[in-house]
Coordinates of C-alpha atoms and ligand atoms in Angstrom, one line a residue:
X8 CA 176.9 124.6 83.3
X9 CA 175.2 126.3 80.7
X10 CA 175.1 130.0 81.8
X11 CA 172.5 132.2 81.8
X12 CA 173.0 133.6 78.1
X13 CA 173.0 130.4 76.4
X14 CA 169.5 129.9 77.5
X15 CA 168.0 132.6 76.9
X16 CA 169.8 131.8 73.0
X17 CA 168.4 128.3 73.3
X18 CA 165.1 129.1 74.6
X19 CA 165.0 131.6 71.8
X20 CA 165.7 130.3 68.5
X21 CA 164.1 127.2 70.2
X22 CA 160.5 129.8 69.9
X23 CA 161.7 130.5 66.4
X24 CA 161.6 127.0 65.3
X25 CA 158.1 126.9 65.7
X26 CA 156.9 129.7 64.3
X27 CA 158.9 128.7 61.5
X28 CA 156.9 127.9 58.8
X29 CA 159.3 126.3 56.8
X30 CA 160.7 124.5 59.1
X31 CA 156.9 122.3 59.8
X32 CA 153.7 123.5 59.1
X33 CA 150.1 121.7 60.4
X34 CA 148.3 120.0 57.3
X35 CA 145.6 122.1 55.8
X36 CA 143.9 119.0 56.5
X37 CA 143.9 115.4 56.9
X38 CA 141.3 112.7 57.6
X39 CA 141.5 109.0 58.7
X40 CA 139.3 105.9 57.5
X41 CA 139.3 103.1 58.9
X42 CA 138.4 99.9 57.6
X43 CA 138.4 96.6 61.6
X44 CA 140.4 93.5 59.9
X45 CA 137.2 91.0 60.4
X46 CA 140.1 87.8 60.3
X47 CA 141.6 88.7 63.4
X48 CA 139.0 89.6 66.0
X49 CA 140.0 93.5 65.1
X50 CA 142.8 94.1 66.6
X51 CA 144.3 95.9 63.9
X52 CA 142.2 97.9 61.2
X53 CA 143.4 99.2 58.1
X54 CA 143.9 102.7 57.7
X55 CA 143.9 104.7 55.0
X56 CA 145.6 108.4 55.2
X57 CA 144.3 111.8 53.2
X58 CA 146.7 115.0 54.0
X59 CA 145.9 118.4 52.0
X60 CA 149.1 119.5 52.4
X61 CA 150.5 123.6 50.9
X62 CA 152.0 122.9 47.8
X63 CA 155.1 122.3 47.5
X64 CA 153.7 119.6 47.9
X65 CA 155.6 116.9 50.0
X66 CA 157.1 113.6 49.4
X67 CA 155.7 109.9 51.6
X68 CA 159.5 109.1 52.2
X69 CA 159.3 107.7 55.5
X70 CA 155.8 107.0 55.5
X71 CA 155.9 103.5 55.7
X72 CA 158.5 101.6 56.9
X73 CA 161.4 99.5 54.6
X74 CA 160.0 95.7 54.3
X75 CA 156.6 97.4 56.0
X76 CA 153.4 94.8 55.3
X77 CA 150.4 96.5 54.1
X78 CA 152.1 99.6 53.4
X79 CA 151.1 101.7 50.7
X80 CA 152.2 105.1 48.8
X81 CA 148.9 106.4 46.0
X82 CA 152.5 107.9 43.9
X83 CA 151.0 110.7 42.1
X84 CA 148.5 113.5 43.2
X85 CA 146.6 114.5 40.0
X86 CA 144.5 115.2 39.9
X87 CA 143.3 116.4 43.4
X88 CA 145.4 120.1 42.9
X89 CA 144.4 123.7 43.6
X90 CA 145.8 127.1 44.0
X91 CA 143.5 128.6 46.8
X92 CA 144.6 129.6 49.4
X93 CA 148.1 130.5 48.0
X94 CA 150.7 128.9 47.5
X95 CA 147.5 126.4 46.3
X96 CA 147.8 122.5 47.8
X97 CA 147.7 119.0 47.2
X98 CA 146.8 115.9 48.2
X99 CA 148.3 112.6 49.2
X100 CA 147.4 109.6 50.3
X101 CA 148.9 106.2 51.8
X102 CA 147.5 103.6 53.3
X103 CA 148.9 100.4 56.1
X104 CA 147.9 98.2 59.0
X105 CA 148.2 99.8 62.8
X106 CA 147.3 97.8 65.9
X107 CA 144.0 99.4 66.8
X108 CA 144.4 102.0 69.1
X109 CA 147.0 104.0 67.7
X110 CA 148.9 107.4 68.0
X111 CA 152.1 108.5 65.7
X112 CA 153.4 111.4 64.5
X113 CA 153.6 111.6 59.8
X114 CA 156.3 114.0 59.2
X115 CA 155.8 113.9 55.4
X116 CA 158.7 115.9 53.7
X117 CA 160.5 117.8 55.8
X118 CA 157.4 120.6 56.3
X119 CA 154.0 119.1 57.3
X120 CA 153.8 117.5 61.1
X121 CA 150.4 115.6 61.5
X122 CA 150.1 114.0 65.2
X123 CA 146.8 111.1 64.7
X124 CA 145.0 110.3 67.4
X125 CA 143.4 106.8 66.9
X126 CA 140.8 105.2 69.3
X127 CA 139.0 101.8 67.6
X128 CA 138.1 99.5 70.4
X129 CA 137.4 96.0 68.6
X130 CA 133.6 95.9 69.6
X131 CA 131.2 93.2 68.6
X132 CA 128.3 94.4 67.4
X133 CA 125.4 92.0 69.2
X134 CA 123.2 92.3 66.3
X135 CA 125.0 92.8 63.0
X136 CA 128.2 89.6 65.0
X137 CA 130.2 91.7 63.1
X138 CA 133.3 94.0 64.6
X139 CA 131.9 98.5 64.9
X140 CA 132.4 100.5 61.8
X141 CA 134.0 103.6 62.3
X142 CA 132.6 106.9 61.0
X143 CA 133.7 108.0 58.0
X144 CA 134.7 112.0 57.5
X145 CA 135.1 113.6 54.0
X146 CA 137.9 115.4 53.4
X147 CA 137.3 119.2 51.6
X148 CA 139.6 121.0 49.7
X149 CA 141.5 123.6 51.8
X150 CA 139.2 126.2 53.3
X151 CA 138.4 129.7 53.1
X152 CA 137.2 132.5 54.4
X153 CA 137.2 136.2 54.4
X154 CA 138.7 138.6 57.6
X155 CA 134.9 140.0 59.4
X156 CA 133.2 138.1 57.2
X157 CA 131.0 135.7 58.9
X158 CA 131.6 131.3 57.4
X159 CA 130.2 128.3 58.4
X160 CA 130.8 125.1 56.8
X161 CA 129.5 121.5 57.3
X162 CA 131.7 118.4 57.4
X163 CA 129.9 115.6 55.7
X164 CA 130.0 112.1 57.9
X165 CA 128.6 109.0 56.9
X166 CA 128.2 105.5 59.7
X167 CA 127.9 102.5 57.9
X168 CA 126.7 100.7 61.4
X169 CA 123.7 104.0 61.5
X170 CA 125.3 105.4 64.9
X171 CA 124.7 108.3 65.6
X172 CA 128.0 110.5 65.3
X173 CA 129.6 113.8 66.7
X174 CA 132.0 115.7 66.6
X175 CA 134.4 117.4 68.7
X176 CA 137.4 119.5 69.9
X177 CA 140.2 117.2 70.4
X178 CA 141.8 117.0 73.8
X179 CA 145.1 117.7 74.9
X180 CA 145.2 116.2 78.4
X181 CA 143.7 112.7 77.1
X182 CA 146.6 113.0 74.1
X183 CA 144.6 113.6 71.2
X184 CA 147.1 116.8 69.9
X185 CA 150.1 118.7 70.8
X186 CA 150.3 122.0 71.5
X187 CA 146.8 122.2 70.2
X188 CA 144.2 125.3 70.9
X189 CA 141.0 126.4 70.5
X190 CA 139.8 129.5 68.8
X191 CA 137.2 132.0 70.5
X192 CA 136.2 132.2 66.3
X193 CA 135.2 128.9 65.7
X194 CA 132.3 127.9 67.2
X195 CA 131.8 123.6 66.8
X196 CA 128.0 122.8 67.1
X197 CA 128.8 118.6 68.3
X198 CA 125.1 117.2 67.1
X199 CA 125.4 118.4 64.0
X200 CA 129.6 118.6 63.3
X201 CA 129.4 122.2 61.8
X202 CA 131.5 124.7 62.4
X203 CA 130.9 128.5 62.7
X204 CA 133.2 131.1 62.1
X205 CA 132.3 134.6 63.1
X206 CA 134.7 136.7 61.4
X207 CA 136.7 137.8 64.1
X208 CA 139.8 136.9 63.4
X209 CA 142.8 138.7 61.7
X210 CA 143.5 136.9 58.1
X211 CA 145.7 134.1 59.3
X212 CA 145.7 130.2 58.7
X213 CA 144.1 128.7 62.1
X214 CA 143.8 124.9 62.8
X215 CA 140.7 122.8 64.1
X216 CA 141.4 119.5 65.7
X217 CA 138.5 117.7 66.0
X218 CA 137.8 113.5 67.0
X219 CA 134.7 112.1 64.9
X220 CA 133.0 109.1 67.3
X221 CA 130.3 106.8 67.3
X222 CA 128.3 106.3 69.8
X223 CA 125.5 103.4 70.4
X224 CA 122.4 104.6 69.8
X225 CA 120.4 104.1 73.1
X226 CA 123.3 105.9 74.7
X227 CA 122.3 109.3 73.7
X228 CA 119.4 108.8 75.8
X229 CA 120.8 109.0 78.6
X230 CA 122.7 112.1 78.7
X231 CA 122.9 113.1 82.1
X232 CA 127.0 111.3 81.6
X233 CA 129.5 111.8 78.5
X234 CA 128.6 108.3 77.0
X235 CA 131.6 106.1 76.1
X236 CA 132.4 105.9 72.2
X237 CA 132.8 102.9 70.1
X238 CA 135.4 104.5 68.4
X239 CA 137.2 107.8 67.9
X240 CA 139.0 108.7 64.8
X241 CA 141.2 112.1 64.2
X242 CA 139.9 115.1 61.6
X243 CA 142.6 118.0 61.4
X244 CA 140.8 121.0 59.2
X245 CA 142.3 124.0 58.8
X246 CA 140.9 127.5 57.6
X247 CA 142.6 130.3 55.9
X248 CA 141.4 133.2 56.6
X249 CA 142.1 136.6 54.0
X250 CA 142.3 140.1 53.9
X251 CA 139.0 141.4 54.1
X252 CA 138.7 143.4 50.7
X253 CA 137.2 147.2 50.4
X254 CA 133.7 145.7 48.9
X255 CA 132.9 143.8 52.4
X256 CA 131.3 140.8 51.3
X257 CA 131.5 139.0 48.6
X258 CA 128.5 136.3 48.3
X259 CA 129.7 133.4 48.2
X260 CA 129.2 131.1 45.0
X261 CA 126.1 129.0 45.1
X262 CA 126.0 125.4 43.9
X263 CA 123.3 124.7 41.4
X264 CA 120.4 122.2 40.9
X265 CA 122.9 119.9 38.3
X266 CA 125.2 119.3 41.1
X267 CA 124.4 116.2 42.8
X268 CA 122.5 117.5 46.6
X269 CA 124.7 117.3 50.2
X270 CA 125.5 113.5 51.0
X271 CA 123.8 111.9 47.8
X272 CA 125.0 108.5 48.7
X273 CA 125.6 105.7 45.2
X274 CA 126.3 102.4 45.1
X275 CA 128.0 101.3 42.7
X276 CA 128.9 97.7 41.0
X277 CA 132.1 96.9 39.8
X278 CA 133.7 98.0 36.6
X279 CA 130.7 101.1 36.4
X280 CA 131.3 104.6 36.1
X281 CA 130.3 107.5 38.4
X282 CA 129.5 110.0 36.3
X283 CA 129.2 113.6 38.4
X284 CA 128.1 117.4 37.7
X285 CA 129.5 119.9 40.0
X286 CA 128.2 123.3 38.7
X287 CA 128.5 126.4 40.4
X288 CA 126.4 130.1 40.1
X289 CA 128.4 133.1 41.7
X290 CA 126.6 136.1 41.0
X291 CA 129.5 139.8 40.8
X292 CA 133.1 138.0 41.2
X293 CA 133.7 134.2 38.9
X294 CA 134.9 131.1 40.1
X295 CA 139.0 130.7 39.3
X296 CA 138.8 127.1 40.6
X297 CA 136.0 124.4 41.3
X298 CA 138.4 122.3 43.7
X299 CA 137.5 118.8 44.5
X300 CA 138.9 115.6 46.6
X301 CA 138.1 112.0 45.7
X302 CA 139.4 108.4 45.3
X303 CA 142.8 108.1 42.9
X304 CA 142.5 107.8 39.3
X305 CA 138.9 110.0 39.9
X306 CA 139.0 111.9 35.8
X307 CA 138.1 115.6 35.8
X308 CA 137.2 117.8 32.9
X309 CA 139.0 121.2 33.0
X310 CA 136.4 123.8 34.2
X311 CA 134.0 124.9 32.1
X312 CA 133.0 128.4 32.2
X313 CA 129.5 130.6 30.2
X314 CA 128.2 134.0 31.9
X315 CA 126.6 132.2 34.5
X316 CA 128.3 128.8 35.0
X317 CA 130.8 127.1 35.9
X318 CA 130.8 123.6 36.0
X319 CA 133.3 120.3 36.7
X320 CA 133.0 116.7 34.9
X321 CA 133.5 114.3 37.5
X322 CA 134.0 110.4 37.0
X323 CA 135.3 107.3 38.8
X324 CA 135.1 104.1 37.7
X325 CA 135.2 100.9 40.2
X326 CA 138.3 99.1 38.9
X327 CA 139.7 96.4 41.3
X328 CA 140.5 98.3 44.4
X329 CA 141.6 97.6 48.0
X330 CA 140.4 101.9 48.6
X331 CA 137.5 101.7 51.7
X332 CA 134.1 100.1 50.8
X333 CA 132.9 103.6 50.9
X334 CA 135.0 106.5 48.8
X335 CA 133.5 110.1 49.3
X336 CA 134.2 112.8 46.6
X337 CA 134.1 116.1 47.7
X338 CA 134.2 119.7 45.5
X339 CA 134.1 123.4 46.4
X340 CA 134.0 126.8 44.0
X341 CA 136.5 129.4 44.8
X342 CA 136.9 133.1 43.3
X343 CA 139.5 134.9 44.1
X344 CA 137.7 136.5 47.6
X345 CA 135.1 133.5 48.6
X346 CA 134.2 129.9 48.7
X347 CA 131.0 128.3 48.8
X348 CA 129.9 125.2 51.3
X349 CA 132.7 122.2 50.1
X350 CA 129.9 119.8 49.2
X351 CA 130.2 115.6 49.3
X352 CA 128.8 112.6 48.0
X353 CA 129.4 108.7 48.8
X354 CA 130.7 106.1 46.4
X355 CA 129.5 102.6 47.5
X356 CA 131.2 99.8 45.8
X357 CA 128.6 97.5 46.7
X358 CA 130.0 93.9 45.3
X359 CA 133.2 94.9 46.8
X360 CA 136.4 93.7 45.1
X361 CA 138.5 95.7 47.5
X362 CA 141.4 92.7 47.8
X363 CA 142.2 91.4 51.2
X364 CA 144.5 92.9 52.9
X365 CA 148.6 92.5 51.9
X366 CA 147.5 91.8 48.3
X367 CA 148.4 93.9 46.2
Ligands
LIG418 C1 142.1 100.5 73.0 O1 141.6 102.1 74.0 C2 140.8 101.8 74.5 C3 140.4 103.5 75.4 O2 141.1 103.8 75.6 C4 140.1 101.0 76.1 O3 139.6 100.7 77.3 C5 141.0 100.1 75.7 O4 141.8 98.6 76.5 C6 142.2 99.9 74.7 N1 142.7 98.7 73.8 C7 143.5 97.9 73.6 C8 144.0 96.8 72.7 O5 144.2 98.6 73.8
LIG419 C1 121.9 97.1 64.5 O1 121.8 97.7 65.3 C2 121.6 98.8 65.4 C3 121.1 100.1 66.6 O2 121.6 99.2 67.6 C4 120.7 99.5 64.1 O3 121.2 100.8 64.0 C5 121.2 98.5 63.0 O4 120.4 98.9 61.9 C6 121.1 97.4 63.5 N1 121.4 96.2 62.1 C7 120.9 95.3 61.8 C8 121.3 94.4 60.8 O5 119.6 94.9 62.3
LIG420 C1 124.8 122.5 57.2 O1 123.8 122.2 57.9 C2 122.7 122.3 57.8 C3 121.7 120.9 58.2 O2 122.4 120.2 59.2 C4 122.1 123.6 57.7 O3 120.4 124.3 58.1 C5 122.3 125.1 57.2 O4 122.5 125.1 56.2 C6 123.7 124.0 56.1 N1 125.0 125.2 56.7 C7 125.5 125.3 55.2 C8 127.1 126.9 55.4 O5 125.7 124.2 54.2
LIG421 C1 128.5 107.2 33.4 O1 129.1 107.9 31.4 C2 129.5 106.7 30.4 C3 130.1 107.6 28.8 O2 129.1 108.7 28.8 C4 128.0 105.8 31.1 O3 129.1 104.7 29.4 C5 127.6 105.8 31.8 O4 126.5 104.5 31.3 C6 127.2 106.7 32.4 N1 127.4 106.1 34.1 C7 125.9 106.1 34.7 C8 125.4 105.0 36.4 O5 125.3 107.3 34.1
LIG422 C1 142.0 136.6 39.9 O1 143.5 136.9 41.2 C2 144.6 137.2 40.0 C3 145.0 137.7 41.1 O2 145.6 138.5 41.4 C4 143.6 137.9 38.6 O3 144.6 137.9 37.9 C5 142.6 137.9 38.3 O4 141.8 138.4 36.6 C6 141.3 137.5 38.6 N1 140.4 136.5 38.2 C7 139.1 137.2 37.9 C8 137.7 136.0 37.8 O5 139.0 138.4 39.4

């Protein structure tokens, strides 16, 4: 039998294990885009996973089992990296075919752990006779705020079936997250999918685990009971709250008219090129970087700064790919002490040359 002393040591080391950030850390952000596979009635889906992780960038060894069919790791993180919040971040992505109800814990490198819980019960839409398509959530560059300074973040969502979409906090009692905590200083507007940070938190990194769900339009009207969603998709966000500066809350950078409007949808044809300009102005403090998260093979210019404006050019060519038909691009500007609202646009690959599962 173990002595009580041994127990104390055991419990203490377990507690340390959990708190030690070098051991295992949540991602700085994570989303999954789910595409139902029509040919088997939606029993399986192709899932495109995307994770923002703190540096050093984790490798994805082990994400695909050996010989696993239709499992593919995107080899490079470029150009999706940034320096803020410190010590900087990178984007990692992979795709695989999974059952429509799925839960798993991904261990990336030895550092990042992400619990995934997906429920996309195959529902055939009455009017289209096609499978329901789960909503898409755009992953913003890692989120920053300053202690004492209220901040709001709108998530960008898109549902191809035009269903109403809502966000809610993930629930531990439903198995959707492990050890998830809600923070009193982060509020969620479920209908608008908007997060409000009250400012009343000390410096640190705070996790926000959400489920995004699409509902049948009519289920919104009979609002007495909680409507059953068509699908539930996990979203992991992390808000890094930085020390208040002596100068108080600084004005956030603002996107100018040259930048595409929020949630612009661009329909593009095979081999067409998308050209975007992300431009921000910032009073007082200059922009030090514009963080971008988008599809593989995106090309970005360096940061071009004039006295009043900071600009980044972004282009993407629609070459044959195995990516989802809908691809978000999000960007936000960082100054040393603040961050702009993230802004996202959506590329719709029109005549998709998306290759069927299993091909490469
Ligand atoms: C998937 O989960 C939903 C909700 O829990 C359940 O109703 C459905 O039967 C499940 N489908 C499969 C194929 O397990
Ligand atoms: C199918 O029905 C939904 C509402 O249930 C509607 O939003 C959508 O536009 C319809 N699609 C077609 C192709 O008629
Ligand atoms: C978020 O979106 C709402 C509209 O849904 C808008 O009124 C608000 O200004 C936006 N907030 C930010 C910080 O972008
Ligand atoms: C994007 O820029 C390229 C090169 O300047 C040009 O050939 C192309 O037509 C542009 N695409 C669009 C949609 O304007
Ligand atoms: C931002 O902070 C870094 C490191 O403290 C400093 O070197 C740099 O000059 C600052 N940039 C601006 C624009 O304030």
